[in-house]
Short mmCIF file of C-alpha atoms in Angstrom, two decimals:
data_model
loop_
_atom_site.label_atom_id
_atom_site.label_comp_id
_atom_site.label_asym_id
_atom_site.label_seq_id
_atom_site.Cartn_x
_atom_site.Cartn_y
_atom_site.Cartn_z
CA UNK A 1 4.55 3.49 -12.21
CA UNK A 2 7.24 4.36 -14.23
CA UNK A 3 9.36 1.60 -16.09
CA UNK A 4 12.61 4.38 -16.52
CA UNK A 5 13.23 3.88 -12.63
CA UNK A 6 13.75 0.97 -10.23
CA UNK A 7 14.22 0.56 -6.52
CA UNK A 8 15.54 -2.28 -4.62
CA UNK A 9 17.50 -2.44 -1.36
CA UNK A 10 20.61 -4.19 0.54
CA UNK A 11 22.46 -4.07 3.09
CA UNK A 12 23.92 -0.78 2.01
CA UNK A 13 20.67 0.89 1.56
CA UNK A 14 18.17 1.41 -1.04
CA UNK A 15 19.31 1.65 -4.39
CA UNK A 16 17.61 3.60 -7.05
CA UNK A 17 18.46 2.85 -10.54
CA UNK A 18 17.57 5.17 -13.63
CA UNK A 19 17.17 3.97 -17.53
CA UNK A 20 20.59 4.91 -18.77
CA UNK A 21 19.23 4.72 -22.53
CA UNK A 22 15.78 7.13 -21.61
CA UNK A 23 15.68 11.25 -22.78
CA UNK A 24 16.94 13.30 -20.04
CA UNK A 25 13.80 15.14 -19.41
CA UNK A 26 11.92 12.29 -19.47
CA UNK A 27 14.03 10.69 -17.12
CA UNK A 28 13.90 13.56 -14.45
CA UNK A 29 10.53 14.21 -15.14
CA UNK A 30 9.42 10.64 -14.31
CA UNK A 31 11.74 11.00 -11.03
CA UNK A 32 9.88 13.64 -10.41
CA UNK A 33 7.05 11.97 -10.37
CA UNK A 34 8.05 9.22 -8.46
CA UNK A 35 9.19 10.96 -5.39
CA UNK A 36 6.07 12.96 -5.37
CA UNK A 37 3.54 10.19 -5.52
CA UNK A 38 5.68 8.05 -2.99
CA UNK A 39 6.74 10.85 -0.73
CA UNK A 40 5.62 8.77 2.92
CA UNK A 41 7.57 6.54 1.11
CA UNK A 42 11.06 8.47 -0.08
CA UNK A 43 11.03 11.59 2.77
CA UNK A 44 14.14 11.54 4.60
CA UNK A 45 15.13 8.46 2.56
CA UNK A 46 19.14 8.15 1.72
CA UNK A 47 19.48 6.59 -1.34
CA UNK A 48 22.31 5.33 -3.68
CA UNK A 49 21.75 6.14 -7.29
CA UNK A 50 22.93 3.76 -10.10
CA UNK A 51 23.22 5.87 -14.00
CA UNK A 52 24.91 2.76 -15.97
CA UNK A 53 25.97 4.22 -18.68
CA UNK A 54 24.58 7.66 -18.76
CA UNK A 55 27.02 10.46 -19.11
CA UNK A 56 26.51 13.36 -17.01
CA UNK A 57 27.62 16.57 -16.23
CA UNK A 58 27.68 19.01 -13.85
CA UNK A 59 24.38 21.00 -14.46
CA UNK A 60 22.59 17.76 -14.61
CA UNK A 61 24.14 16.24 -11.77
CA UNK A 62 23.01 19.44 -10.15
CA UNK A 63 19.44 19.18 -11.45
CA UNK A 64 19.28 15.34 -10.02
CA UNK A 65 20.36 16.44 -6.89
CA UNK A 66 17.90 19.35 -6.83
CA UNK A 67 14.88 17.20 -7.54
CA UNK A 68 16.06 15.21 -4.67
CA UNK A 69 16.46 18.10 -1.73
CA UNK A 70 13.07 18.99 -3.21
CA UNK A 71 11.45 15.83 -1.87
CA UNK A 72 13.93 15.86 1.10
CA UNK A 73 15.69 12.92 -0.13
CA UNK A 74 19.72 12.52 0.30
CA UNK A 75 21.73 11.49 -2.30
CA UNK A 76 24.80 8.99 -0.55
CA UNK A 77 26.65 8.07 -3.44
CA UNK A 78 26.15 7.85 -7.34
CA UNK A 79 27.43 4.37 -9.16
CA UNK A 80 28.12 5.09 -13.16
CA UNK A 81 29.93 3.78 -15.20
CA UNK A 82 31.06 6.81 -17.11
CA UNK A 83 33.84 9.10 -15.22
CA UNK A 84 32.28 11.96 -16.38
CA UNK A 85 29.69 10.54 -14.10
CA UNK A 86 31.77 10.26 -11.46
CA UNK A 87 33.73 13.42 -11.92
CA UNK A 88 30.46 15.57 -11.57
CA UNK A 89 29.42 13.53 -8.59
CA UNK A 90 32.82 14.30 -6.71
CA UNK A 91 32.69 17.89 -7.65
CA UNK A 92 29.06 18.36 -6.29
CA UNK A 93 30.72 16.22 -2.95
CA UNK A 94 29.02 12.96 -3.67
CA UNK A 95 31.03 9.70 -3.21
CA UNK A 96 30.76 8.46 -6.85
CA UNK A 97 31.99 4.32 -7.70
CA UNK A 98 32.26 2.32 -10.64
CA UNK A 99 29.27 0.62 -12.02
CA UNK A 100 29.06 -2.39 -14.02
CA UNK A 101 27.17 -1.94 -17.37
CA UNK A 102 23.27 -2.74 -17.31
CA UNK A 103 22.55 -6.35 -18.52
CA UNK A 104 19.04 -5.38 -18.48
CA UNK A 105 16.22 -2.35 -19.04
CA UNK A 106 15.28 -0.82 -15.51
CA UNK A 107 11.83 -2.57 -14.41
CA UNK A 108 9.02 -0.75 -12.32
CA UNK A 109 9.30 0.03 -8.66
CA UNK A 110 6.25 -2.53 -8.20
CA UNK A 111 8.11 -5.75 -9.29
CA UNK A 112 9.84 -6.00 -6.50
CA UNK A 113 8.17 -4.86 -3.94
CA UNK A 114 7.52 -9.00 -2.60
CA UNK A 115 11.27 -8.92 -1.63
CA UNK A 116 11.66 -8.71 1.84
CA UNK A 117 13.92 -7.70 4.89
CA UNK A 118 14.55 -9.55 7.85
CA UNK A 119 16.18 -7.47 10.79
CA UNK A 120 16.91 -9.05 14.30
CA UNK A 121 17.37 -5.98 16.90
CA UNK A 122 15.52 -3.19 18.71
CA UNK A 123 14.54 0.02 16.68
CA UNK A 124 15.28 2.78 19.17
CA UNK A 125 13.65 6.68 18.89
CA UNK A 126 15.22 8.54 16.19
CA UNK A 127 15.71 5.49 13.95
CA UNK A 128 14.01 4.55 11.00
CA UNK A 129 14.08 1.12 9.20
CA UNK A 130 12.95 1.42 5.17
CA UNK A 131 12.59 -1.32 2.59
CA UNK A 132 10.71 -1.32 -0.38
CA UNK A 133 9.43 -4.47 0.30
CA UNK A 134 7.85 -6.32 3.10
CA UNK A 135 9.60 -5.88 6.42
CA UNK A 136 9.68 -8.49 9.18
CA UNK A 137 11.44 -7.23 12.73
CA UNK A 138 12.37 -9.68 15.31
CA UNK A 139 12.68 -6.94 18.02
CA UNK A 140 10.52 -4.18 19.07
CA UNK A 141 9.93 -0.71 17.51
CA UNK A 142 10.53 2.17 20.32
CA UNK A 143 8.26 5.21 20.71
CA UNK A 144 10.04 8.00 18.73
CA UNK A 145 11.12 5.11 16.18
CA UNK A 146 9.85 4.84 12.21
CA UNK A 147 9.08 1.65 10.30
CA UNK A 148 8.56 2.29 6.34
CA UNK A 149 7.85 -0.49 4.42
CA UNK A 150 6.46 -0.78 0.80
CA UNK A 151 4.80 -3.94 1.55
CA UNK A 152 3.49 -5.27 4.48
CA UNK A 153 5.07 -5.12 8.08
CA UNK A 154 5.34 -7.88 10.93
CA UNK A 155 6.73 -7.10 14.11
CA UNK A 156 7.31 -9.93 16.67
CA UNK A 157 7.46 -7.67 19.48
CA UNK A 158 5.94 -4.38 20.64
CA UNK A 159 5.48 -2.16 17.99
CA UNK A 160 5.09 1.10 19.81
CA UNK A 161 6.41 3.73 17.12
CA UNK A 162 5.11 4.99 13.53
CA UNK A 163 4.40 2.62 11.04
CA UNK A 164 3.84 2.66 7.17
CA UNK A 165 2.84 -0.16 5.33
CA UNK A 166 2.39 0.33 1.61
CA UNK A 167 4.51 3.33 1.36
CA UNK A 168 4.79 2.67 -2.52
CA UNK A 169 0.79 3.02 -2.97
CA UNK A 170 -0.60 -1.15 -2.08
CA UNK A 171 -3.35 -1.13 -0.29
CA UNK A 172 -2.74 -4.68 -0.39
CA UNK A 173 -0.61 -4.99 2.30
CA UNK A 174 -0.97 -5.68 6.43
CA UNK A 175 0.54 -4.54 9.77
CA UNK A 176 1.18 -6.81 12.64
CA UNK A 177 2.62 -6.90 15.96
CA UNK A 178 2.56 -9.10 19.10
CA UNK A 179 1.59 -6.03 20.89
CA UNK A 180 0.36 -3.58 18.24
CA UNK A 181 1.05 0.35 19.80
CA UNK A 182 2.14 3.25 17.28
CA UNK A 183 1.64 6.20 17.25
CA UNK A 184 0.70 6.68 14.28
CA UNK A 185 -0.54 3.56 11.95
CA UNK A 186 -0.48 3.91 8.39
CA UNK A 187 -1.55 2.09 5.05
CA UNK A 188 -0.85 3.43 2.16
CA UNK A 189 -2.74 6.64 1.89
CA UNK A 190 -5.16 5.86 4.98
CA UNK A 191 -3.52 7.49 8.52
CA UNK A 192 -5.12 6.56 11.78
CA UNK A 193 -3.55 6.56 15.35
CA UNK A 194 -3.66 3.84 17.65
CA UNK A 195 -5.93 4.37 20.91
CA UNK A 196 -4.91 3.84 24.22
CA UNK A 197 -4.93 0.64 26.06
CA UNK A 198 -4.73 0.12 29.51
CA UNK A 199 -2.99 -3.59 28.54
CA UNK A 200 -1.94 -5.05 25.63
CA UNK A 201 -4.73 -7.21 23.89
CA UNK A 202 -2.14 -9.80 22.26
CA UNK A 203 -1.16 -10.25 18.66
CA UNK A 204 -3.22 -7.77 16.09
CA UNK A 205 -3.34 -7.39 12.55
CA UNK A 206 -3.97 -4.09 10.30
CA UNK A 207 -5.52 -3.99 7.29
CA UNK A 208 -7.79 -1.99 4.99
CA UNK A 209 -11.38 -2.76 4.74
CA UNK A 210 -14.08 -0.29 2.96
CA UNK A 211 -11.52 2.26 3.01
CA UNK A 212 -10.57 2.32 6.26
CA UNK A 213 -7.98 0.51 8.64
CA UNK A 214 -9.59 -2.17 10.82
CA UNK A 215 -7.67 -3.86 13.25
CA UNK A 216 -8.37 -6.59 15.05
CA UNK A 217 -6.77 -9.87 17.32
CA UNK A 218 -4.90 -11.64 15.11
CA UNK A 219 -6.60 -15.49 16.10
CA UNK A 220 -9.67 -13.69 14.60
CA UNK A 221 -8.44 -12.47 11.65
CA UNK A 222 -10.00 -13.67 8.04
CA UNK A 223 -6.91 -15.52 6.28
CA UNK A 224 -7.37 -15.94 2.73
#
């Protein structure tokens, strides 16, 4: 992972924040980079995108939001500090907003992937809920509906959509669901799809074992 970028998400979205101190091509070149290796992760993804301090202008605003449509990522609205910034973010018609400064270096993508996201409500078809941590929905997950999570995903309800646990590249990480359904059920890099079931068996969990997702009833899980 790259410690020039950082991701973290609120209740306005995620938020990706770039080294305002790094060498330009370094810094697009390790954005790059980490939309590549985390595209299950980033595709279709609409992020905000902090600068600090950075100074911009409008070829490299251009070239940020090129690397972006590359990797089918939107860009919703650019915080910096710098109106320069700002001013090449409105004339490529991105919402642009003040920033404070940076009290801190950006940290890697992977130290914060143990925050979570608690959402209370039914994920219909078409919608897609993405956190870079772990996600926990009190609701059910619709066919047609996408859960992305970079950490591990808990559904108390029917989870009858696609699912993504690990997004970022952990392995680590675990799916479960009262009644346990996608379509498609994936873990970081391992895909696998969900056979049918004349009834639902009760709570399951996910997980990878030997290199392959195993799930089973959740009373006979191993915990530990």
């Amino acid at each position: 992972m790259s410690d020039l970028i950082s991701i973290k998400g609120g209740r306005d979205g995620l938020r990706l924040r770039l080294d305002d101190s790094a060498e330009w091509a370094s810094l697009t070149s390790a954005l790059e980079q980490q939309l590549a290796q985390n595209s299950g992760f980033f595709a279709g993804a609409r992020l905000i995108l902090e600068i600090g301090d950075r100074a911009i202008n409008d070829e490299q605003m251009a070239a940020l939001l090129g690397i972006m449509q590359q990797h089918g990522v939107q860009l919703e609205s650019l915080g910096a500090t710098a109106r320069e910034s700002r001013n090449a973010a409105r004339a490529s018609g991105i919402v642009a907003r003040p920033l404070p400064r940076y009290s801190e270096p950006a940290q890697p993508i992977v130290q914060h992937e143990h925050e979570g996201m608690l959402v209370t409500r039914t994920i219909r078809s078409g919608q897609v809920l993405r956190h870079h941590g772990h996600i926990t929905l009190i609701g059910d997950a619709n066919p047609g509906s996408e859960i992305i999570a970079g950490g591990s995903v808990v559904v108390w309800g029917r989870l009858l959509g696609l699912v993504h646990a690990g997004a970022l590249g952990n392995p680590n990480v675990a799916v479960c669901a009262l009644e346990l359904r996608p379509t498609q059920l994936r873990i970081a890099e391992q895909i696998t799809r969900s056979p049918d079931k004349a009834k639902n068996l009760g709570p399951e969990i996910a997980r990878i074992e030997e290199n392959q997702i195993v799930v089973e009833p959740w009373e006979g899980a191993k915990r530990g």
